mmCIF file of C-alpha atoms in Angstrom:
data_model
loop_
_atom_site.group_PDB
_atom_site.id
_atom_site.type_symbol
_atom_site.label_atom_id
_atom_site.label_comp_id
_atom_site.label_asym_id
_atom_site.label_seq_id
_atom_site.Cartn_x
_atom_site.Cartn_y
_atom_site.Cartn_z
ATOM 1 C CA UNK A 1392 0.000 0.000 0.000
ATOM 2 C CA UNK A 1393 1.198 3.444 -0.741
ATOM 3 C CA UNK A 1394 2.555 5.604 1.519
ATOM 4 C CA UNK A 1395 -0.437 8.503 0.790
ATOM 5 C CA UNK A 1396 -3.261 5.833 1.840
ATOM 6 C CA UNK A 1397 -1.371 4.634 5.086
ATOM 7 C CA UNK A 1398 -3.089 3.466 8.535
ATOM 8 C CA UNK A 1399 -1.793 7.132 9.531
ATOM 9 C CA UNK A 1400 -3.493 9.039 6.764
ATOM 10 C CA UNK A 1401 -6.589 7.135 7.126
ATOM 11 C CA UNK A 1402 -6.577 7.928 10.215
ATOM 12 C CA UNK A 1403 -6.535 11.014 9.837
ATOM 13 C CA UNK A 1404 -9.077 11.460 7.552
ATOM 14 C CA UNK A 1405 -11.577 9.207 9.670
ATOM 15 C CA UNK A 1406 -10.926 11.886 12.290
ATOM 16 C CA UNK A 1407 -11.575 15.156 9.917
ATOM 17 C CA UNK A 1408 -14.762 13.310 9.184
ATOM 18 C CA UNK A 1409 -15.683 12.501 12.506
ATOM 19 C CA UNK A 1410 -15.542 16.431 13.421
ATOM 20 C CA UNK A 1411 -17.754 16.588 10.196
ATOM 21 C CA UNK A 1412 -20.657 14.626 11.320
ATOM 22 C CA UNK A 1413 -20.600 15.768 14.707
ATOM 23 C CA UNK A 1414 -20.673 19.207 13.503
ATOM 24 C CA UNK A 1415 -23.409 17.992 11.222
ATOM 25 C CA UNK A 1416 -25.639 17.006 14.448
ATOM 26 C CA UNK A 1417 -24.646 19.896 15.998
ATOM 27 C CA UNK A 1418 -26.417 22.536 13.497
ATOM 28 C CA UNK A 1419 -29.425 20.168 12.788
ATOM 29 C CA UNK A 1420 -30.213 20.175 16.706
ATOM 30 C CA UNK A 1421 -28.890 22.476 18.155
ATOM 31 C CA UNK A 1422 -27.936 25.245 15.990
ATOM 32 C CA UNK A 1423 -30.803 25.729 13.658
ATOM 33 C CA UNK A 1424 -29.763 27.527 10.348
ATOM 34 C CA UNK A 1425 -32.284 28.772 8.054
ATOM 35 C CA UNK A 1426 -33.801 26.123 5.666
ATOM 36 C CA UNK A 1427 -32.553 26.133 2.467
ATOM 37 C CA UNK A 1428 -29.768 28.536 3.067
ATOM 38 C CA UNK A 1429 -26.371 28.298 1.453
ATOM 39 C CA UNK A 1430 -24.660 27.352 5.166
ATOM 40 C CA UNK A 1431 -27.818 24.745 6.219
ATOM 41 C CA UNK A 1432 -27.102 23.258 2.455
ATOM 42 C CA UNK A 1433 -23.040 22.526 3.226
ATOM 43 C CA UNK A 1434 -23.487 21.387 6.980
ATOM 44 C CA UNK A 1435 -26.206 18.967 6.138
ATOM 45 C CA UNK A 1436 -23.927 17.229 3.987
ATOM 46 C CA UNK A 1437 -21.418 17.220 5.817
ATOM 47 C CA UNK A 1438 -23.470 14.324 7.202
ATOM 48 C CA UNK A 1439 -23.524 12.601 3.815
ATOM 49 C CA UNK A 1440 -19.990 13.150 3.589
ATOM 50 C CA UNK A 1441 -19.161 11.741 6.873
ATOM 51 C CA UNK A 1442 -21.067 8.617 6.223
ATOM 52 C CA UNK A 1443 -19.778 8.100 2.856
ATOM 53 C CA UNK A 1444 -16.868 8.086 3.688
ATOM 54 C CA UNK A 1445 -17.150 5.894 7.160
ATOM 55 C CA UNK A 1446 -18.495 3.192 4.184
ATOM 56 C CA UNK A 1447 -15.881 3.924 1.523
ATOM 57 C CA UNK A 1448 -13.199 3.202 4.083
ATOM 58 C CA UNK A 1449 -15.107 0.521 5.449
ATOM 59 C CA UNK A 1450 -15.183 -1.018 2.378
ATOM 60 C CA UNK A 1451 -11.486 -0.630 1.686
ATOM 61 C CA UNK A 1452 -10.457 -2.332 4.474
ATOM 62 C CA UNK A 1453 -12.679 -5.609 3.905
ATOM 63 C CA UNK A 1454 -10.764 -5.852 0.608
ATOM 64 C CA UNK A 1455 -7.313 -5.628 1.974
ATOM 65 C CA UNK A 1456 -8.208 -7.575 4.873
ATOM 66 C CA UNK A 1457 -9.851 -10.526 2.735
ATOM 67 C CA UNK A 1458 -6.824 -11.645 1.758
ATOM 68 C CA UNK A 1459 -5.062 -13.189 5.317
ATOM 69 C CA UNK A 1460 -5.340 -16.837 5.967
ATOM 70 C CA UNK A 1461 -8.744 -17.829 7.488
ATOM 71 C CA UNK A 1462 -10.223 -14.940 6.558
ATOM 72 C CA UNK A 1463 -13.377 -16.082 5.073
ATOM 73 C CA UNK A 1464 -13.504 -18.842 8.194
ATOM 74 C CA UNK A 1465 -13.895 -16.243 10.459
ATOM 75 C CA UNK A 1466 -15.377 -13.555 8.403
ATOM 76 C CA UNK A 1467 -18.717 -13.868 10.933
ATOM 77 C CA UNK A 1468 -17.078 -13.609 14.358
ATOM 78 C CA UNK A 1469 -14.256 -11.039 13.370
ATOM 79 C CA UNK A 1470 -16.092 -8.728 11.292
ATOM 80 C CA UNK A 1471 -19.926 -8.535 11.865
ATOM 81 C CA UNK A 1472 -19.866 -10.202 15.379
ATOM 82 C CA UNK A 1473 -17.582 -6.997 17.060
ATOM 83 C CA UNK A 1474 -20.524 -4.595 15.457
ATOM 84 C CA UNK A 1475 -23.549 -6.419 16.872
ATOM 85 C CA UNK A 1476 -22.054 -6.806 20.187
ATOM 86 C CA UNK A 1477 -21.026 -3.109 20.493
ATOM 87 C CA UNK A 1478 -24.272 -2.076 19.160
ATOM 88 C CA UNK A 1479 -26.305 -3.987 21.719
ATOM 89 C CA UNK A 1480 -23.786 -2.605 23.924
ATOM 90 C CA UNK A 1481 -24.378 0.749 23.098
ATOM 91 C CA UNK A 1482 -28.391 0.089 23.083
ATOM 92 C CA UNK A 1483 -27.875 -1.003 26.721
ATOM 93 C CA UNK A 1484 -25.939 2.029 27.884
ATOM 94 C CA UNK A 1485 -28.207 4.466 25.863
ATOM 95 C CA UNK A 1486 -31.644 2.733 27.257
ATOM 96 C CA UNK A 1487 -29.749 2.960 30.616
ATOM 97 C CA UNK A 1488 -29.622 6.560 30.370
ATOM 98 C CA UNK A 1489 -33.298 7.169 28.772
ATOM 99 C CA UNK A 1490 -34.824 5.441 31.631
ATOM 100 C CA UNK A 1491 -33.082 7.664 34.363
ATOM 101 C CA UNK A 1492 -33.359 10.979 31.843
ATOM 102 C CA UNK A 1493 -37.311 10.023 31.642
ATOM 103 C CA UNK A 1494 -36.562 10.013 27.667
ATOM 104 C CA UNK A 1495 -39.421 7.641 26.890
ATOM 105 C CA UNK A 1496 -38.765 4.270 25.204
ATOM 106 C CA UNK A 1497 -41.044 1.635 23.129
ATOM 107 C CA UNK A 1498 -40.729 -1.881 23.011
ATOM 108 C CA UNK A 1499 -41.092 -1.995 19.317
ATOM 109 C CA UNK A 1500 -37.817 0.600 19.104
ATOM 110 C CA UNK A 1501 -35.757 -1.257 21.234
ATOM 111 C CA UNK A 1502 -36.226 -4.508 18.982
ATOM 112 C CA UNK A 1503 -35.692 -2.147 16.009
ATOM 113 C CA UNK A 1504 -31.988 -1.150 17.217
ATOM 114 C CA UNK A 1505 -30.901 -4.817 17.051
ATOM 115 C CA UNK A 1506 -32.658 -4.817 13.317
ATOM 116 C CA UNK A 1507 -32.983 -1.847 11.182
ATOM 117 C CA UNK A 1508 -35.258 1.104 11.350
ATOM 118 C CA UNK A 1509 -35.507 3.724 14.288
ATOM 119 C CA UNK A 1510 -32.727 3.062 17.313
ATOM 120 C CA UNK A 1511 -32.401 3.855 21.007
ATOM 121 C CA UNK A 1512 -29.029 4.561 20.073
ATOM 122 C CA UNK A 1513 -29.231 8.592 18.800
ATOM 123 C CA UNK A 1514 -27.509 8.794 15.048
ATOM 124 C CA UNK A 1515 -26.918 5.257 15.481
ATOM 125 C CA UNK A 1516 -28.499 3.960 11.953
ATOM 126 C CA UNK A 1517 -25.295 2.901 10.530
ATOM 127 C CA UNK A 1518 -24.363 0.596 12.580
ATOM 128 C CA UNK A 1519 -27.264 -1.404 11.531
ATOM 129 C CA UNK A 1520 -26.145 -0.573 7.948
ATOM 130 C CA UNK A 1521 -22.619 -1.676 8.140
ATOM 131 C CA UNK A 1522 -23.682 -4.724 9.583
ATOM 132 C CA UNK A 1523 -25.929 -5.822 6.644
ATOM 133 C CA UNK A 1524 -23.197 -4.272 4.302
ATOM 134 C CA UNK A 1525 -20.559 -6.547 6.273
ATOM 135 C CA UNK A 1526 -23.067 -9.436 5.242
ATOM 136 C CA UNK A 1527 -23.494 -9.005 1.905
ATOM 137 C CA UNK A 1528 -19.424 -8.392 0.997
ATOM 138 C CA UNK A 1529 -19.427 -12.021 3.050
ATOM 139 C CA UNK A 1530 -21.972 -13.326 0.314
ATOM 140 C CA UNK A 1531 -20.602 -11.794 -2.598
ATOM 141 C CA UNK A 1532 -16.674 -12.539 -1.514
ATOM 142 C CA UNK A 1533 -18.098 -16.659 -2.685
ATOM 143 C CA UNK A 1534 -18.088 -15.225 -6.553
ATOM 144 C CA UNK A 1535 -14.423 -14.704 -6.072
ATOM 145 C CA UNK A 1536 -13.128 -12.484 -9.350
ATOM 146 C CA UNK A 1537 -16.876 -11.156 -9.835
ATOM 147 C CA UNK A 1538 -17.338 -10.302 -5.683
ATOM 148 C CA UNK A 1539 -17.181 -6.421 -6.739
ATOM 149 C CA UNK A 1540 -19.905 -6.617 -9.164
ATOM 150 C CA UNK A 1541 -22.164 -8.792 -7.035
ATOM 151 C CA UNK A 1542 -21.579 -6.745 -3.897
ATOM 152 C CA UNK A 1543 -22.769 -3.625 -6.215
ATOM 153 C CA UNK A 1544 -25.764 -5.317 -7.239
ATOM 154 C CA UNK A 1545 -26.722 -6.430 -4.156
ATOM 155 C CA UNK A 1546 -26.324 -2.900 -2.781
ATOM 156 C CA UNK A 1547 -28.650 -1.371 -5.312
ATOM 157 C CA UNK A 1548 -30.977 -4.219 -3.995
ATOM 158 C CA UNK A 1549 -30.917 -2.848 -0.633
ATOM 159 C CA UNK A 1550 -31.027 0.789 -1.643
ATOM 160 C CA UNK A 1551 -34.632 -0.676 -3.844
ATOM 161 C CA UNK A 1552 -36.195 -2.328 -0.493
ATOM 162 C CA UNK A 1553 -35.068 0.744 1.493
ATOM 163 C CA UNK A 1554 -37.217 3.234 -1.043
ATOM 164 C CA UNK A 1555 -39.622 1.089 -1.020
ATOM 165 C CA UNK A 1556 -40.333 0.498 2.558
ATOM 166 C CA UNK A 1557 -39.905 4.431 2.734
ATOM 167 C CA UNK A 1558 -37.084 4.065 5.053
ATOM 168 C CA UNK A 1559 -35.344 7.466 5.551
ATOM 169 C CA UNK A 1560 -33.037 8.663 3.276
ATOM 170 C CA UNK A 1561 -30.220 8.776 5.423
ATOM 171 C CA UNK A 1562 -30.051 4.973 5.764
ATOM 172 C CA UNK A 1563 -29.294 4.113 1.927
ATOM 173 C CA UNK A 1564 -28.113 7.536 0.405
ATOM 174 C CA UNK A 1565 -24.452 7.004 1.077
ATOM 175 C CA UNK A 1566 -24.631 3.378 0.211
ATOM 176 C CA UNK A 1567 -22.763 3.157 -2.881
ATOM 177 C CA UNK A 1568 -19.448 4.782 -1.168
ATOM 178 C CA UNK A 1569 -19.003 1.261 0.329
ATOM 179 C CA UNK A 1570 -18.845 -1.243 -2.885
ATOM 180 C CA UNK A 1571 -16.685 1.970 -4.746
ATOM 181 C CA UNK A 1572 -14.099 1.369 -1.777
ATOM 182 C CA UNK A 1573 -13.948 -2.449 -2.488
ATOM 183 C CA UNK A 1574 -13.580 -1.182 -6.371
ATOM 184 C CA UNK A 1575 -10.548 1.054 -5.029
ATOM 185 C CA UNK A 1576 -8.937 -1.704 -3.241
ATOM 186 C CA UNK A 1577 -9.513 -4.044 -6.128
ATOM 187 C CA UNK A 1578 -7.990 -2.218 -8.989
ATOM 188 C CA UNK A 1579 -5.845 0.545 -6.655
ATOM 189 C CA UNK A 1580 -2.712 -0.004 -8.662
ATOM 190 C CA UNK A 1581 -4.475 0.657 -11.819
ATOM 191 C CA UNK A 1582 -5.466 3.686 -10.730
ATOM 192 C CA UNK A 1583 -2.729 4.781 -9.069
ATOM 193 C CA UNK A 1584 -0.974 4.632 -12.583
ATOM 194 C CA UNK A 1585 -3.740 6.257 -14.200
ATOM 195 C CA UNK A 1586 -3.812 9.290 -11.729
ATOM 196 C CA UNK A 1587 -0.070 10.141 -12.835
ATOM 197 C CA UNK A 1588 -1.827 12.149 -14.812
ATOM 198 C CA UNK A 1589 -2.454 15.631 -13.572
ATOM 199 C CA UNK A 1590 -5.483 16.152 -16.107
ATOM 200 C CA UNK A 1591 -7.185 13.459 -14.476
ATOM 201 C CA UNK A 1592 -7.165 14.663 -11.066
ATOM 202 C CA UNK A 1593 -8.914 18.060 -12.221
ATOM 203 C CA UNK A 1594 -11.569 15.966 -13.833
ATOM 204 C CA UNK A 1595 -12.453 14.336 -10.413
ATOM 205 C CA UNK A 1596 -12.217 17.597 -9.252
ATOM 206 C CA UNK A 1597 -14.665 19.038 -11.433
ATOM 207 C CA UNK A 1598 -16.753 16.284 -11.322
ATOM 208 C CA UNK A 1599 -17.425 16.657 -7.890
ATOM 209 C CA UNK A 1600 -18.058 20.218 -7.872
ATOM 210 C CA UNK A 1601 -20.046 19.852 -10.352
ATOM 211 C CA UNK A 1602 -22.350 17.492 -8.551
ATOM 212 C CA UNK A 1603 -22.007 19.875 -5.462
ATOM 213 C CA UNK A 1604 -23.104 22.880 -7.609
ATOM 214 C CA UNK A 1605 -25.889 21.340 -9.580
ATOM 215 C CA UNK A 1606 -27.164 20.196 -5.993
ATOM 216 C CA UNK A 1607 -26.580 23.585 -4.651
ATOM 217 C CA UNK A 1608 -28.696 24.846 -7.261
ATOM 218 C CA UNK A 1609 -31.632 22.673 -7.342
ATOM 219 C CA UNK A 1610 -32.101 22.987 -3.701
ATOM 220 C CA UNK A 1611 -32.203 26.570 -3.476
ATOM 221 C CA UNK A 1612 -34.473 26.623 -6.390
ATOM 222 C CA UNK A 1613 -37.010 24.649 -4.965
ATOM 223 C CA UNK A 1614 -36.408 26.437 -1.425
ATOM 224 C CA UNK A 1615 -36.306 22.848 0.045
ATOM 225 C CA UNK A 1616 -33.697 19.930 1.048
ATOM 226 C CA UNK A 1617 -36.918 17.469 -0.097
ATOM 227 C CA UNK A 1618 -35.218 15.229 -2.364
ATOM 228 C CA UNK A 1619 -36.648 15.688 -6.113
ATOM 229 C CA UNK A 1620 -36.433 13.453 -9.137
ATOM 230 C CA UNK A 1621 -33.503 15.487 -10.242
ATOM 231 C CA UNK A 1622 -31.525 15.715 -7.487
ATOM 232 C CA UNK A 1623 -31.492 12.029 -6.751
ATOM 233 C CA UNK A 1624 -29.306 10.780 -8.948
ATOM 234 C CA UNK A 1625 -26.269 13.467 -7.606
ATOM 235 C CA UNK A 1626 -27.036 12.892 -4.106
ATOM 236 C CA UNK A 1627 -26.078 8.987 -5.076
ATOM 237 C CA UNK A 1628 -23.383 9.768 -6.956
ATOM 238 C CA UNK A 1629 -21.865 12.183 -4.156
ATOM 239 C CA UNK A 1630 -20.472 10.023 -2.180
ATOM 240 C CA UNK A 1631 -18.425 8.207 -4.560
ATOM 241 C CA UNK A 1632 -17.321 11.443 -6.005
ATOM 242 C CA UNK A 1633 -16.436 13.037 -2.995
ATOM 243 C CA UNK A 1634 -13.853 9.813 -1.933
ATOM 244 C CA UNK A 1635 -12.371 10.297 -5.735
ATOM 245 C CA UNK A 1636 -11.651 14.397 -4.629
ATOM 246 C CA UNK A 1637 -10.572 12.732 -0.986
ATOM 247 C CA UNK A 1638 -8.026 10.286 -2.843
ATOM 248 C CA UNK A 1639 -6.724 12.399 -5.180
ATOM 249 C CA UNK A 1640 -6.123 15.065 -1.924
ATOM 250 C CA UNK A 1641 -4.431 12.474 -0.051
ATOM 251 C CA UNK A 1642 -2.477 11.647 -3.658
ATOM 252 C CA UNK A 1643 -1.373 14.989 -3.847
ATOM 253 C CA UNK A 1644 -1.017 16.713 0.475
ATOM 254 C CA UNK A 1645 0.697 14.811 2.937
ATOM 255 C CA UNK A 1646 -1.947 15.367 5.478
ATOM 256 C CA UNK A 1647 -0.168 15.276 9.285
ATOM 257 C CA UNK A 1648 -1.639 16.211 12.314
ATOM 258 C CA UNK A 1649 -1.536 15.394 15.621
ATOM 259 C CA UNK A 1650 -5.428 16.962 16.370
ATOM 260 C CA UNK A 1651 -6.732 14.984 13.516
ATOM 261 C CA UNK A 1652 -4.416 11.867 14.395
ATOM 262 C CA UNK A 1653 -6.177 12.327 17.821
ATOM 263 C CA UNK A 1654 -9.396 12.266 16.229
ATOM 264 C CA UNK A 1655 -9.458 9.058 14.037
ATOM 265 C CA UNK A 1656 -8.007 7.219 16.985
ATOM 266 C CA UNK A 1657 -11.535 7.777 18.348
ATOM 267 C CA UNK A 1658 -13.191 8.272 15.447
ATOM 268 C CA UNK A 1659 -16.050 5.222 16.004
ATOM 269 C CA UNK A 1660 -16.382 6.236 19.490
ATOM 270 C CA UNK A 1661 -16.923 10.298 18.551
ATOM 271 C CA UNK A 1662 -20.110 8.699 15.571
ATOM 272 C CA UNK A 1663 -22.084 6.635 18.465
ATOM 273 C CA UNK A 1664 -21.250 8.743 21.280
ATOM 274 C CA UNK A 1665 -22.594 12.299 20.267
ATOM 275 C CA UNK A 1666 -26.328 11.093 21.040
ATOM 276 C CA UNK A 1667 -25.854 9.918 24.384
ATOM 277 C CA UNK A 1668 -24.361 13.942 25.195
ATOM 278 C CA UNK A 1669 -26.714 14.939 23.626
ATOM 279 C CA UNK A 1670 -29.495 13.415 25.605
ATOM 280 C CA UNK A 1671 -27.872 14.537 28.757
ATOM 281 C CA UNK A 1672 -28.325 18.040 27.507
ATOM 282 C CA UNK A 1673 -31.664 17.821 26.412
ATOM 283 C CA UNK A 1674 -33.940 15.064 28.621
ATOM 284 C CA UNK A 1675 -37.246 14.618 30.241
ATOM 285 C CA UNK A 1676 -35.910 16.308 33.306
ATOM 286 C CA UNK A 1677 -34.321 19.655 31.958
ATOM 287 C CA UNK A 1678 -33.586 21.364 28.314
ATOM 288 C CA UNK A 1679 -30.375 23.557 28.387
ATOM 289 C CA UNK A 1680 -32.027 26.477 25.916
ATOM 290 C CA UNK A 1681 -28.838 28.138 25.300
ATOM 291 C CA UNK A 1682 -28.049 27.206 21.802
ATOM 292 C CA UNK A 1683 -24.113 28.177 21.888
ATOM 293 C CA UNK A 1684 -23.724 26.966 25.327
ATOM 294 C CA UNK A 1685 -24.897 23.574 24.382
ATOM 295 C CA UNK A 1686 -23.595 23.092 21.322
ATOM 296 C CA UNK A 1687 -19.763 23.892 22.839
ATOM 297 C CA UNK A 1688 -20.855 21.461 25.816
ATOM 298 C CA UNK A 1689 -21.929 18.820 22.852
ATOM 299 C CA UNK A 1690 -19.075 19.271 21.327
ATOM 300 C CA UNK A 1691 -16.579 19.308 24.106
ATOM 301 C CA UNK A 1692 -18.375 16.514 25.946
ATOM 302 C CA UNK A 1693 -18.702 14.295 23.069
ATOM 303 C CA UNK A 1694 -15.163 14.434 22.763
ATOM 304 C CA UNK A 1695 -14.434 13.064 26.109
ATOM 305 C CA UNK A 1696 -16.849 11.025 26.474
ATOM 306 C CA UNK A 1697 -15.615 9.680 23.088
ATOM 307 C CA UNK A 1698 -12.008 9.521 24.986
ATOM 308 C CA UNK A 1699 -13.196 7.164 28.113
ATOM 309 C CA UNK A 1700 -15.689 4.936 25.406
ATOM 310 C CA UNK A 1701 -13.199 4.099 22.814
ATOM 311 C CA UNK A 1702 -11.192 1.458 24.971
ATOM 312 C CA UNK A 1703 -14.460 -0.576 25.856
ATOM 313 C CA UNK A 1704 -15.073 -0.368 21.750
ATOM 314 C CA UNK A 1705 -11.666 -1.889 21.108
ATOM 315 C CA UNK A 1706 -11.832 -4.472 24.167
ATOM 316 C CA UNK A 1707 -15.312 -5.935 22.907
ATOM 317 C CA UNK A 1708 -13.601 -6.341 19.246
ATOM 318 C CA UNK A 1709 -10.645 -7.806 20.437
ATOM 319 C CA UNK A 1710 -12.363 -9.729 22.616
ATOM 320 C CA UNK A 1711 -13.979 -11.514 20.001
ATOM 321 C CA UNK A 1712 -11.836 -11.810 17.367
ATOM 322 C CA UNK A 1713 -9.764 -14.673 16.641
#
């Protein structure tokens, strides 16, 4: 692997977008732009991008994982066992903290957190995601040369059911950013050759913006973030374009930082942690109205709670791991 695309750089990255979705959560709750504004446009993607690029890397690392001895043998308990466990892990802790917060809770949404739909566990979603994702790179890893293509299709198959069953947008939106990081894995060195060429980086470039600006555009038009018929298709394709402009960064900057290093290191904790701060904020008991007080204490606390919660993450995953 190439010295741009390291564990450090990675790293890195998984913590700049970890600041991304928290920030994200942060002006949806909290601080409340005006709808359909420029600034309420860029920080509700940042959501998208954060997500996209949790599967993109997600993805990645399947690929260059699948190819250690016993891999496939223990594919179950090493990769989608550690995610179940931490997310009924995390559903204890959070239901813990509803029930002495008086933040009501249903019987039908605490089954739902172990399944997919609505979750006890605030911004949770794609953990249930990533575990059916996990699942379906298991099936499609049996069609050996062709596990790319079938992992693709079956994605589209579970983006289908999701419209269908008029699950919210958020849970199948960034989907396609996870088989286009197996794709990157797969044929990496190709492109890596390819992208020796300078004119090609501007394309992905422009590509991108494009999407962005044609987005941009739409929205504001329509005075809405309602997803249309035309703006569909580029909120699909924005994920994988956005990892192409994140690659051909990391290509081109050596990105090092100690704040960001930091961050990735608990990166998974800072995504499943922000709810429960959030809830201790904003309960059945008291509502801290203060919209730049609480969203520094959000941020802040997040952050440290983040800090004491990553170890447990890591000790339940290698815990179970063989």
């Amino acid at each position: 692997m190439n010295d741009y695309f390291s564990k450090q750089a990675v790293g890195n990255m998984k913590g700049l977008f970890a600041i991304m979705v928290l920030v994200h959560h942060i002006f949806m709750k909290v601080l409340i732009l005006p709808e359909a504004s420029l600034a309420e446009f860029i920080t509700h993607h940042f959501g998208y991008w954060a997500v996209s690029a949790f599967f993109f890397f997600s993805g990645y690392g399947l690929t260059i994982s699948s190819g250690k001895a016993g891999y496939k043998e223990h594919f179950l308990r090493n990769r989608v066992l550690p995610i179940f466990l931490i997310n009924a892990t995390l559903i204890a802790i959070y239901s813990i903290e509803k029930v002495l917060l008086g933040i009501p809770i249903t019987g039908a949404k605490f089954l739902h957190s172990f399944l997919l739909g609505e979750t006890i566990v605030n911004f949770g979603w794609f953990m249930q995601i990533i575990v059916i994702f996990y699942l379906l790179f298991g099936i499609s890893s049996n069609f050996k040369s062709r596990y790319a293509e079938i992992l693709t299709l079956l994605i589209l198959v579970y983006i289908v059911v999701c419209m269908v069953l008029h699950f919210i947008d958020c849970y199948y939106l960034s989907s396609l950013a996870f088989p286009f990081g197996v794709y990157f894995c797969k044929y990496k060195d190709k492109i890596d050759d390819a992208c020796r060429n300078k004119k090609l980086m501007k394309l992905f470039i422009a590509a991108f913006a494009f999407a962005t600006i044609m987005s941009i555009v739409y929205l504001l038009q329509m005075g809405t973030l309602n997803i249309g018929f035309i703006s569909l298709p580029l909120y699909f394709l924005e994920g994988p374009l956005l990892m192409c402009f994140i690659v051909m960064l990391m290509k081109s900057f050596t990105i090092d930082s100690h704040s960001l290093a930091f961050c990735g290191s608990i990166s998974f904790a800072i995504y499943v942690m922000q709810g429960f701060v959030y809830n201790l904020l904003r309960n059945g008991f008291w509502k801290l109205d203060n919209m730049h007080i609480s969203a520094i204490l959000w941020f802040v606390g997040t952050f440290v709670i983040a800090y004491f919660t990553q170890p447990l993450l890591n000790m339940i995953m290698r815990k179970v791991r063989v």
